[in-house]
Short mmCIF file of C-alpha atoms and ligand atoms in Angstrom, two decimals:
data_model
loop_
_atom_site.label_atom_id
_atom_site.label_comp_id
_atom_site.label_asym_id
_atom_site.label_seq_id
_atom_site.Cartn_x
_atom_site.Cartn_y
_atom_site.Cartn_z
CA MET A 407 0.19 -0.34 -0.37
CA THR A 408 1.17 3.48 -0.78
CA PRO A 409 1.68 5.24 2.78
CA ALA A 410 -1.36 8.06 2.50
CA ASP A 411 -3.70 6.97 0.01
CA GLY A 412 -4.55 3.23 -0.33
CA PRO A 413 -3.93 0.57 -2.71
CA ALA A 414 -2.30 1.70 -5.93
CA SER A 415 -4.54 1.06 -8.94
CA PRO A 416 -3.62 -1.53 -11.70
CA PRO A 417 -2.20 -0.39 -15.00
CA PRO A 418 -5.30 0.73 -16.88
CA GLY A 419 -5.72 -2.21 -19.16
CA ALA A 420 -4.19 -4.73 -16.63
CA PRO A 421 -6.11 -8.05 -17.93
CA ARG A 422 -9.02 -8.94 -15.10
CA VAL A 423 -8.15 -11.77 -14.22
CA ARG A 424 -9.32 -13.24 -10.86
CA ILE A 425 -7.73 -15.68 -7.79
CA THR A 426 -10.75 -17.24 -6.54
CA GLY A 427 -9.82 -20.16 -4.71
CA VAL A 428 -6.51 -21.45 -3.02
CA GLY A 429 -5.77 -24.75 -1.99
CA HIS A 430 -2.69 -27.16 -0.77
CA ALA A 431 -1.80 -30.61 0.05
CA VAL A 432 0.91 -32.37 1.69
CA PRO A 433 2.00 -35.82 2.41
CA SER A 434 1.55 -36.80 6.40
CA ARG A 435 5.03 -37.92 6.48
CA ILE A 436 7.42 -35.43 8.06
CA LEU A 437 11.17 -36.35 7.34
CA THR A 438 13.12 -34.05 10.52
CA ASN A 439 16.68 -32.60 10.25
CA ALA A 440 17.46 -34.80 13.04
CA GLU A 441 16.45 -38.09 10.98
CA LEU A 442 18.67 -36.74 8.03
CA GLU A 443 21.51 -36.81 10.73
CA ARG A 444 21.32 -40.59 11.17
CA THR A 445 21.52 -40.79 7.31
CA VAL A 446 24.07 -38.62 5.86
CA GLU A 447 26.65 -36.44 7.70
CA THR A 448 25.15 -33.35 8.59
CA THR A 449 23.72 -32.00 11.38
CA ASP A 450 20.08 -30.35 12.59
CA GLU A 451 22.25 -27.22 12.98
CA TRP A 452 23.89 -26.85 9.45
CA ILE A 453 20.69 -27.46 8.13
CA THR A 454 19.00 -25.17 9.75
CA GLU A 455 21.84 -21.92 9.97
CA ARG A 456 22.56 -22.52 6.24
CA SER A 457 18.99 -23.03 4.66
CA GLY A 458 16.53 -22.30 7.15
CA ILE A 459 14.73 -25.38 6.81
CA ARG A 460 13.70 -27.54 9.74
CA GLU A 461 11.66 -30.26 8.31
CA ARG A 462 9.93 -31.37 5.39
CA ARG A 463 7.26 -33.58 4.00
CA ILE A 464 7.56 -36.83 2.04
CA ALA A 465 5.13 -38.88 -0.22
CA GLY A 466 4.01 -42.13 0.54
CA PRO A 467 4.43 -45.10 -1.68
CA ALA A 468 0.47 -44.69 -2.70
CA GLU A 469 0.93 -40.78 -3.37
CA SER A 470 2.69 -38.88 -6.24
CA SER A 471 2.23 -35.65 -7.90
CA SER A 472 -0.93 -36.20 -9.17
CA THR A 473 -2.87 -37.53 -6.07
CA LEU A 474 -0.93 -34.58 -4.50
CA GLY A 475 -2.28 -32.26 -7.00
CA THR A 476 -5.56 -33.57 -6.91
CA ALA A 477 -5.75 -32.92 -3.67
CA ALA A 478 -4.79 -29.58 -3.24
CA ALA A 479 -6.98 -29.08 -6.55
CA ARG A 480 -9.73 -30.12 -4.81
CA ALA A 481 -9.10 -27.78 -1.66
CA ALA A 482 -8.91 -24.79 -4.25
CA LEU A 483 -12.07 -25.70 -5.95
CA ALA A 484 -13.60 -25.99 -2.87
CA SER A 485 -12.49 -22.66 -1.53
CA ALA A 486 -13.72 -20.89 -4.63
CA ASP A 487 -16.88 -22.45 -4.86
CA VAL A 488 -16.41 -23.76 -8.65
CA ALA A 489 -17.53 -27.25 -9.47
CA ALA A 490 -14.71 -29.47 -11.28
CA GLY A 491 -17.09 -29.82 -14.66
CA ASP A 492 -16.77 -26.18 -14.59
CA ILE A 493 -13.08 -26.02 -15.36
CA ASP A 494 -12.08 -24.91 -18.93
CA LEU A 495 -8.40 -25.64 -18.15
CA ILE A 496 -5.76 -27.58 -16.00
CA VAL A 497 -2.53 -26.06 -16.38
CA VAL A 498 0.14 -28.05 -13.90
CA GLY A 499 3.71 -26.97 -13.36
CA THR A 500 5.98 -29.78 -12.56
CA SER A 501 9.19 -31.23 -12.94
CA THR A 502 8.29 -34.77 -11.34
CA PRO A 503 5.43 -35.75 -13.59
CA ASP A 504 3.89 -39.15 -12.74
CA GLY A 505 5.42 -40.66 -15.83
CA VAL A 506 7.03 -38.66 -19.44
CA PHE A 507 3.13 -39.33 -20.27
CA PRO A 508 0.21 -39.05 -19.99
CA ALA A 509 0.77 -35.33 -18.70
CA THR A 510 0.23 -35.42 -15.16
CA ALA A 511 -2.46 -32.44 -15.54
CA SER A 512 -4.44 -34.99 -17.62
CA ARG A 513 -4.49 -37.77 -14.96
CA ILE A 514 -5.87 -34.63 -12.47
CA GLN A 515 -8.38 -33.89 -14.69
CA ASP A 516 -9.71 -37.26 -14.52
CA ALA A 517 -9.02 -37.76 -10.77
CA LEU A 518 -11.38 -34.22 -10.89
CA GLY A 519 -13.88 -35.51 -13.33
CA ALA A 520 -12.94 -32.21 -14.76
CA ARG A 521 -14.81 -33.52 -18.23
CA ARG A 522 -14.66 -30.29 -20.21
CA ALA A 523 -11.28 -29.50 -19.00
CA GLY A 524 -8.12 -29.25 -21.36
CA ALA A 525 -4.76 -30.39 -19.39
CA PHE A 526 -1.20 -30.19 -19.96
CA ASP A 527 1.81 -29.34 -17.86
CA VAL A 528 4.67 -26.80 -17.96
CA ASN A 529 7.97 -27.64 -16.48
CA ALA A 530 10.37 -24.63 -15.62
CA ALA A 531 11.69 -26.62 -12.61
CA CYS A 532 11.69 -24.57 -9.61
CA ALA A 533 10.00 -21.10 -11.46
CA GLY A 534 7.33 -24.28 -13.05
CA PHE A 535 4.39 -22.21 -10.78
CA LEU A 536 5.06 -18.96 -12.28
CA ALA A 537 5.39 -20.63 -15.49
CA ALA A 538 1.78 -22.28 -15.40
CA LEU A 539 -0.28 -19.06 -13.85
CA SER A 540 1.16 -16.88 -16.07
CA THR A 541 -0.09 -19.08 -18.94
CA GLY A 542 -3.24 -19.81 -17.17
CA MET A 543 -4.31 -16.33 -16.84
CA GLN A 544 -3.28 -15.46 -20.44
CA PHE A 545 -5.96 -18.03 -21.45
CA VAL A 546 -8.53 -16.23 -19.09
CA ALA A 547 -7.55 -12.65 -20.34
CA GLY A 548 -7.19 -13.60 -24.01
CA GLY A 549 -10.99 -15.35 -23.41
CA GLY A 550 -9.46 -18.92 -24.55
CA ALA A 551 -10.92 -20.00 -20.97
CA ARG A 552 -13.27 -18.91 -18.49
CA ARG A 553 -12.00 -21.07 -15.54
CA VAL A 554 -8.39 -22.34 -14.72
CA LEU A 555 -7.34 -24.78 -12.22
CA VAL A 556 -3.43 -23.84 -12.39
CA ILE A 557 -1.52 -26.36 -9.70
CA GLY A 558 2.59 -26.74 -8.85
CA ALA A 559 2.82 -30.44 -7.88
CA GLU A 560 6.06 -31.87 -6.70
CA THR A 561 7.39 -35.50 -5.47
CA MET A 562 10.95 -33.93 -5.42
CA SER A 563 12.06 -37.05 -3.00
CA ARG A 564 11.89 -39.54 -5.90
CA ILE A 565 14.73 -37.31 -7.49
CA VAL A 566 17.06 -36.67 -4.68
CA ASP A 567 19.73 -38.67 -4.25
CA TRP A 568 19.65 -39.66 -0.54
CA THR A 569 23.26 -40.22 0.19
CA ASP A 570 24.12 -36.51 -1.46
CA ARG A 571 23.91 -34.25 1.68
CA ASN A 572 24.28 -31.20 -0.61
CA THR A 573 20.80 -31.69 -2.14
CA CYS A 574 18.93 -34.59 0.28
CA VAL A 575 18.74 -32.06 3.40
CA LEU A 576 17.08 -29.20 0.67
CA PHE A 577 13.96 -30.94 -1.10
CA GLY A 578 10.36 -31.79 -0.13
CA ASP A 579 7.14 -33.18 -1.40
CA GLY A 580 3.84 -31.26 -1.62
CA ALA A 581 1.19 -29.60 -4.58
CA GLY A 582 -0.60 -26.12 -4.10
CA ALA A 583 -3.21 -24.69 -6.67
CA VAL A 584 -5.38 -21.99 -7.35
CA VAL A 585 -8.89 -21.05 -9.63
CA LEU A 586 -8.53 -18.61 -12.07
CA GLU A 587 -12.18 -16.51 -13.45
CA ARG A 588 -12.42 -13.78 -15.24
CA GLY A 589 -13.15 -10.48 -13.89
CA THR A 590 -14.71 -6.78 -14.37
CA ALA A 591 -13.30 -3.67 -14.31
CA SER A 592 -15.28 -2.68 -10.89
CA GLU A 593 -14.30 -5.47 -8.90
CA PRO A 594 -10.23 -6.06 -7.78
CA GLY A 595 -8.64 -8.96 -9.46
CA ALA A 596 -5.67 -8.25 -12.43
CA LEU A 597 -2.47 -9.74 -13.62
CA GLU A 598 -0.35 -6.79 -13.14
CA SER A 599 2.90 -7.52 -14.74
CA PHE A 600 5.15 -10.82 -14.91
CA VAL A 601 8.48 -11.13 -16.07
CA MET A 602 9.86 -14.75 -17.21
CA ARG A 603 13.42 -15.38 -17.77
CA SER A 604 15.98 -18.24 -18.74
CA ASP A 605 19.92 -18.52 -19.14
CA GLY A 606 20.15 -22.48 -20.82
CA SER A 607 23.79 -21.76 -20.54
CA LEU A 608 23.97 -22.59 -16.81
CA ALA A 609 22.22 -25.38 -17.26
CA SER A 610 25.29 -27.33 -15.47
CA LEU A 611 24.94 -25.61 -12.11
CA LEU A 612 21.22 -27.51 -11.43
CA TYR A 613 19.69 -30.46 -13.12
CA CYS A 614 18.31 -33.94 -13.33
CA GLY A 615 19.36 -36.05 -15.65
CA GLY A 616 20.72 -35.72 -19.51
CA PRO A 617 23.94 -35.83 -20.87
CA GLU A 618 26.25 -34.29 -18.43
CA ALA A 619 24.61 -36.19 -15.70
CA PRO A 620 27.09 -38.23 -13.63
CA ALA A 621 26.19 -41.83 -12.92
CA ILE A 622 25.95 -41.73 -9.08
CA ALA A 623 27.01 -45.17 -7.65
CA GLY A 624 25.12 -47.10 -5.50
CA SER A 625 22.05 -45.32 -6.89
CA PRO A 626 20.12 -48.29 -9.08
CA GLY A 627 17.20 -45.47 -10.13
CA GLY A 628 18.12 -41.96 -10.75
CA PRO A 629 18.39 -39.93 -12.62
CA TYR A 630 18.64 -37.80 -9.71
CA ILE A 631 19.49 -33.62 -8.95
CA VAL A 632 22.57 -32.20 -8.90
CA MET A 633 23.55 -28.73 -7.94
CA ASP A 634 26.16 -26.33 -7.46
CA GLY A 635 24.75 -24.79 -4.17
CA ARG A 636 27.15 -21.84 -3.74
CA ASN A 637 26.87 -20.89 -7.47
CA VAL A 638 23.06 -21.44 -7.71
CA PHE A 639 22.76 -19.30 -4.54
CA ARG A 640 24.73 -16.19 -6.16
CA GLN A 641 22.87 -16.62 -9.40
CA ALA A 642 19.51 -16.56 -7.77
CA VAL A 643 19.93 -13.90 -5.59
CA THR A 644 20.43 -11.87 -8.25
CA ALA A 645 18.28 -12.72 -10.84
CA MET A 646 14.95 -12.69 -8.62
CA SER A 647 16.44 -9.34 -7.30
CA GLN A 648 16.21 -8.04 -11.12
CA ALA A 649 13.01 -9.55 -12.15
CA ALA A 650 11.24 -8.48 -8.74
CA ALA A 651 12.24 -4.74 -9.65
CA GLU A 652 11.53 -5.38 -13.04
CA ALA A 653 8.30 -6.70 -12.31
CA VAL A 654 7.11 -4.07 -9.64
CA ALA A 655 8.30 -1.31 -12.18
CA LEU A 656 6.42 -2.79 -15.44
CA ALA A 657 2.93 -3.06 -12.79
CA GLY A 658 3.53 0.90 -12.93
CA LEU A 659 4.48 0.30 -8.96
CA ARG A 660 6.86 0.59 -6.03
CA VAL A 661 8.13 -1.59 -3.54
CA ALA A 662 6.09 0.41 -1.10
CA ASP A 663 3.22 -0.56 -3.09
CA ILE A 664 3.88 -4.79 -2.56
CA ALA A 665 1.77 -6.21 0.34
CA LEU A 666 3.14 -9.06 0.48
CA CYS A 667 5.85 -10.80 -1.37
CA VAL A 668 5.23 -15.05 -1.70
CA PRO A 669 8.88 -16.31 -2.98
CA HIS A 670 9.91 -19.35 -4.09
CA GLN A 671 10.98 -21.10 -0.68
CA ALA A 672 14.47 -22.83 -1.25
CA ASN A 673 16.74 -20.94 1.31
CA ALA A 674 15.78 -18.40 4.05
CA ARG A 675 18.88 -16.44 3.17
CA ILE A 676 18.39 -16.10 -0.44
CA ILE A 677 15.00 -14.47 0.75
CA ASP A 678 16.87 -12.29 3.03
CA ALA A 679 18.92 -11.51 0.48
CA VAL A 680 16.55 -10.59 -2.62
CA ALA A 681 13.98 -8.77 0.46
CA ARG A 682 17.45 -6.36 1.31
CA ASN A 683 18.18 -5.97 -2.06
CA LEU A 684 14.52 -4.40 -2.75
CA GLY A 685 13.96 -2.88 0.48
CA LEU A 686 10.84 -4.78 0.78
CA PRO A 687 10.27 -5.17 5.32
CA GLY A 688 10.76 -8.83 6.59
CA GLU A 689 7.02 -8.76 7.58
CA ARG A 690 5.99 -8.34 3.80
CA VAL A 691 7.71 -11.44 2.94
CA PHE A 692 6.29 -14.69 3.47
CA THR A 693 8.17 -18.11 4.23
CA ASN A 694 7.22 -21.23 5.54
CA LEU A 695 10.40 -23.30 4.40
CA ASP A 696 11.35 -24.35 7.88
CA ARG A 697 8.08 -26.84 7.28
CA PHE A 698 8.28 -28.10 4.04
CA GLY A 699 11.90 -27.49 2.66
CA ASN A 700 12.04 -26.89 -1.22
CA THR A 701 9.03 -28.46 -3.08
CA SER A 702 9.76 -26.65 -6.11
CA SER A 703 7.19 -25.61 -8.30
CA ALA A 704 4.66 -26.40 -5.45
CA SER A 705 6.48 -24.14 -3.27
CA ILE A 706 4.61 -20.86 -3.85
CA PRO A 707 1.19 -21.84 -4.01
CA ILE A 708 1.56 -23.87 -0.78
CA ALA A 709 3.07 -20.41 0.94
CA LEU A 710 0.10 -18.77 -0.98
CA SER A 711 -2.50 -20.86 0.64
CA GLU A 712 -1.20 -20.79 3.63
CA ALA A 713 -0.91 -16.71 3.72
CA THR A 714 -4.13 -16.51 2.76
CA ALA A 715 -5.71 -19.13 5.55
CA GLN A 716 -3.76 -16.53 7.81
CA GLY A 717 -5.51 -13.45 6.38
CA ARG A 718 -2.22 -11.85 4.95
CA LEU A 719 -4.04 -10.72 1.44
CA ARG A 720 -6.95 -8.40 1.70
CA PRO A 721 -8.70 -7.80 -2.05
CA GLY A 722 -7.08 -4.74 -4.01
CA ASP A 723 -3.54 -6.11 -2.38
CA HIS A 724 -0.58 -6.15 -5.08
CA LEU A 725 0.99 -9.57 -4.37
CA LEU A 726 4.81 -10.20 -5.22
CA MET A 727 5.59 -13.61 -6.79
CA LEU A 728 9.48 -14.59 -7.38
CA ALA A 729 10.58 -17.69 -8.40
CA PHE A 730 14.30 -19.52 -9.72
CA GLY A 731 15.51 -22.68 -10.78
CA GLY A 732 17.12 -24.83 -12.75
CA GLY A 733 17.60 -23.71 -16.39
CA LEU A 734 18.26 -21.85 -15.19
CA ALA A 735 14.63 -20.29 -15.12
CA TRP A 736 13.29 -17.61 -12.95
CA GLY A 737 10.31 -15.02 -13.22
CA ALA A 738 8.48 -12.42 -10.71
CA MET A 739 4.86 -12.06 -11.15
CA VAL A 740 2.59 -8.85 -9.42
CA VAL A 741 -1.21 -9.32 -9.37
CA GLU A 742 -4.11 -7.43 -7.74
CA TRP A 743 -5.53 -9.68 -4.97
CA ALA A 744 -9.22 -10.88 -5.60
CA GLY A 745 -9.80 -12.32 -2.27
CA VAL A 746 -11.13 -15.70 -2.05
CA ARG A 747 -14.45 -16.73 -1.64
CA THR A 748 -15.08 -19.07 1.25
CA GLY A 749 -11.38 -18.98 2.64
CA PRO A 750 -8.59 -21.32 1.38
CA GLY A 751 -9.08 -25.04 1.50
CA SER A 752 -5.75 -27.42 2.54
CA VAL A 753 -5.19 -31.15 3.27
CA ASP A 754 -2.85 -31.44 5.40
CA ALA A 755 -3.44 -35.08 6.90
CA PRO A 756 -2.92 -36.10 10.37
CA VAL A 757 0.96 -36.11 10.87
CA ALA A 758 2.86 -39.11 10.64
CA ARG A 759 6.38 -38.69 12.69
CA ALA A 760 8.90 -40.58 11.78
CA ALA A 761 5.93 -43.36 11.39
CA GLU A 762 8.22 -45.42 9.09
CA PRO A 763 11.86 -45.65 8.53
CA LEU A 764 12.88 -43.38 5.47
CA GLU A 765 13.74 -45.34 2.36
CA VAL A 766 17.48 -44.49 1.25
CA ARG A 767 17.97 -45.63 -2.28
O1 UT7 B 116 15.10 -24.14 -5.84
C1 UT7 B 116 16.34 -24.12 -6.61
C2 UT7 B 116 16.77 -23.21 -6.64
N1 UT7 B 116 18.14 -23.30 -5.49
C3 UT7 B 116 18.67 -22.90 -4.96
O2 UT7 B 116 18.23 -22.12 -4.67
C4 UT7 B 116 19.89 -23.48 -3.71
C5 UT7 B 116 20.81 -22.86 -3.65
N2 UT7 B 116 22.23 -22.70 -2.98
C6 UT7 B 116 21.75 -23.26 -1.39
O3 UT7 B 116 20.62 -23.15 -0.45
C7 UT7 B 116 22.75 -23.16 -0.53
O4 UT7 B 116 24.39 -23.10 -1.36
C8 UT7 B 116 22.74 -24.54 0.02
C9 UT7 B 116 22.30 -25.00 0.90
C10 UT7 B 116 23.49 -25.56 -0.77
C11 UT7 B 116 24.72 -24.69 0.69
O5 UT7 B 116 24.56 -23.40 1.59
P1 UT7 B 116 26.10 -22.64 1.48
O6 UT7 B 116 26.13 -21.82 2.76
O7 UT7 B 116 26.17 -21.92 -0.13
O8 UT7 B 116 27.61 -23.98 2.08
P2 UT7 B 116 28.14 -24.72 0.94
O9 UT7 B 116 27.88 -25.56 -0.97
O10 UT7 B 116 29.15 -23.21 0.18
O11 UT7 B 116 28.80 -25.40 1.32
C12 UT7 B 116 29.55 -25.13 2.40
C13 UT7 B 116 30.21 -26.32 3.62
C14 UT7 B 116 31.09 -27.16 2.32
O12 UT7 B 116 32.15 -27.68 2.95
P3 UT7 B 116 33.60 -27.36 2.67
O13 UT7 B 116 33.86 -27.28 1.13
O14 UT7 B 116 33.61 -25.83 2.93
O15 UT7 B 116 34.59 -28.27 3.37
C15 UT7 B 116 30.19 -28.43 1.85
O16 UT7 B 116 30.58 -30.05 1.67
O17 UT7 B 116 29.15 -27.28 3.62
C16 UT7 B 116 29.28 -28.20 3.35
N3 UT7 B 116 28.42 -28.97 3.20
C17 UT7 B 116 27.37 -29.52 4.43
N4 UT7 B 116 27.66 -29.57 5.33
C18 UT7 B 116 27.02 -30.91 6.46
C19 UT7 B 116 26.99 -29.29 2.35
N5 UT7 B 116 26.31 -29.65 2.26
C20 UT7 B 116 25.88 -29.98 4.00
C21 UT7 B 116 25.18 -30.85 4.59
N6 UT7 B 116 25.63 -30.68 6.02
N7 UT7 B 116 24.06 -31.19 4.43
#
């Protein structure tokens, strides 16, 4: 908000697209830092200090990106008070699809009974939700769809090398979803700006599979995530700070107008550095990575669902979302918050703390 005169208006002509529902779903199985201390050479202190992560959720054998995505989508549909049969399109951001094809979006379409909906996945690694959301919003704005479900769904635990302490302490599983609907000029809700960028020449800093993937001894499955954490960290801070400043300016706003920033939840130190660069006070930045770790495409919608449940956004607020990951690919979006109808839904099954031993491959 601007200090004196309330929320600044979206730029004239900003597409009227409303986020009318939010929801998330996470597996019940919690994997704590203390448990990881028993499987790799690490400490709770190191993980907490270097990343901010204390625990993460791990999918059980019957769970997948599509089952988590379906549960998150059901919660978002309930929150929007929209029936699955009224959805025109489902876009899923994921880099851990159930299989190469069919698209995870098609599996979710079937599970929901969304009979009229088209469905496809997008993969921009950790920037996948922003890629999916900007796509879905433009379908609505361009008239190609009236109601769109956008989902970020991941089972990162399936592509983590559980013997690699550089990566296995960071990632977790889960899904988040939003419902998009067409709006009018007289009600809040707009796509104010988005910036999507990539530098594929830096792919070797963070990847899973492909010709550059080294064989990992003792890992029959694979391929697994490989990351040069220190360099990804540096790139992430610079790229997200620049993209955020650009998106805010494109929306015709100043950083002071941003009511809440929901960044990708990879590392608390990255988030703090970006907020410092932008001049964004900590209380206007939402984090929940201490409880979920890095859930890639799912991190922003899970955080958005929790932020909404905590009443952190009001209709007319300007919401800034930021993401960065493998590709390298990154982005920033500014959205005028419409307000959800019946409060966000969530599926957070009764907690199973260390119920079964972690299966280390
Ligand atoms: O979502 C996609 C984008 N991903 C990210 O944004 C992640 C970006 N990177 C990071 O979050 C951080 O770089 C990490 C959390 C991965 C690492 O933190 P860091 O402060 O950059 O540590 P580092 O990689 O510089 O490693 C410092 C030391 C190393 O030991 P030496 O070489 O200094 O002796 C590592 O071997 O910490 C060691 N180390 C660990 N020690 C205990 C690495 N992983 C661990 C561990 N436990 N789990």
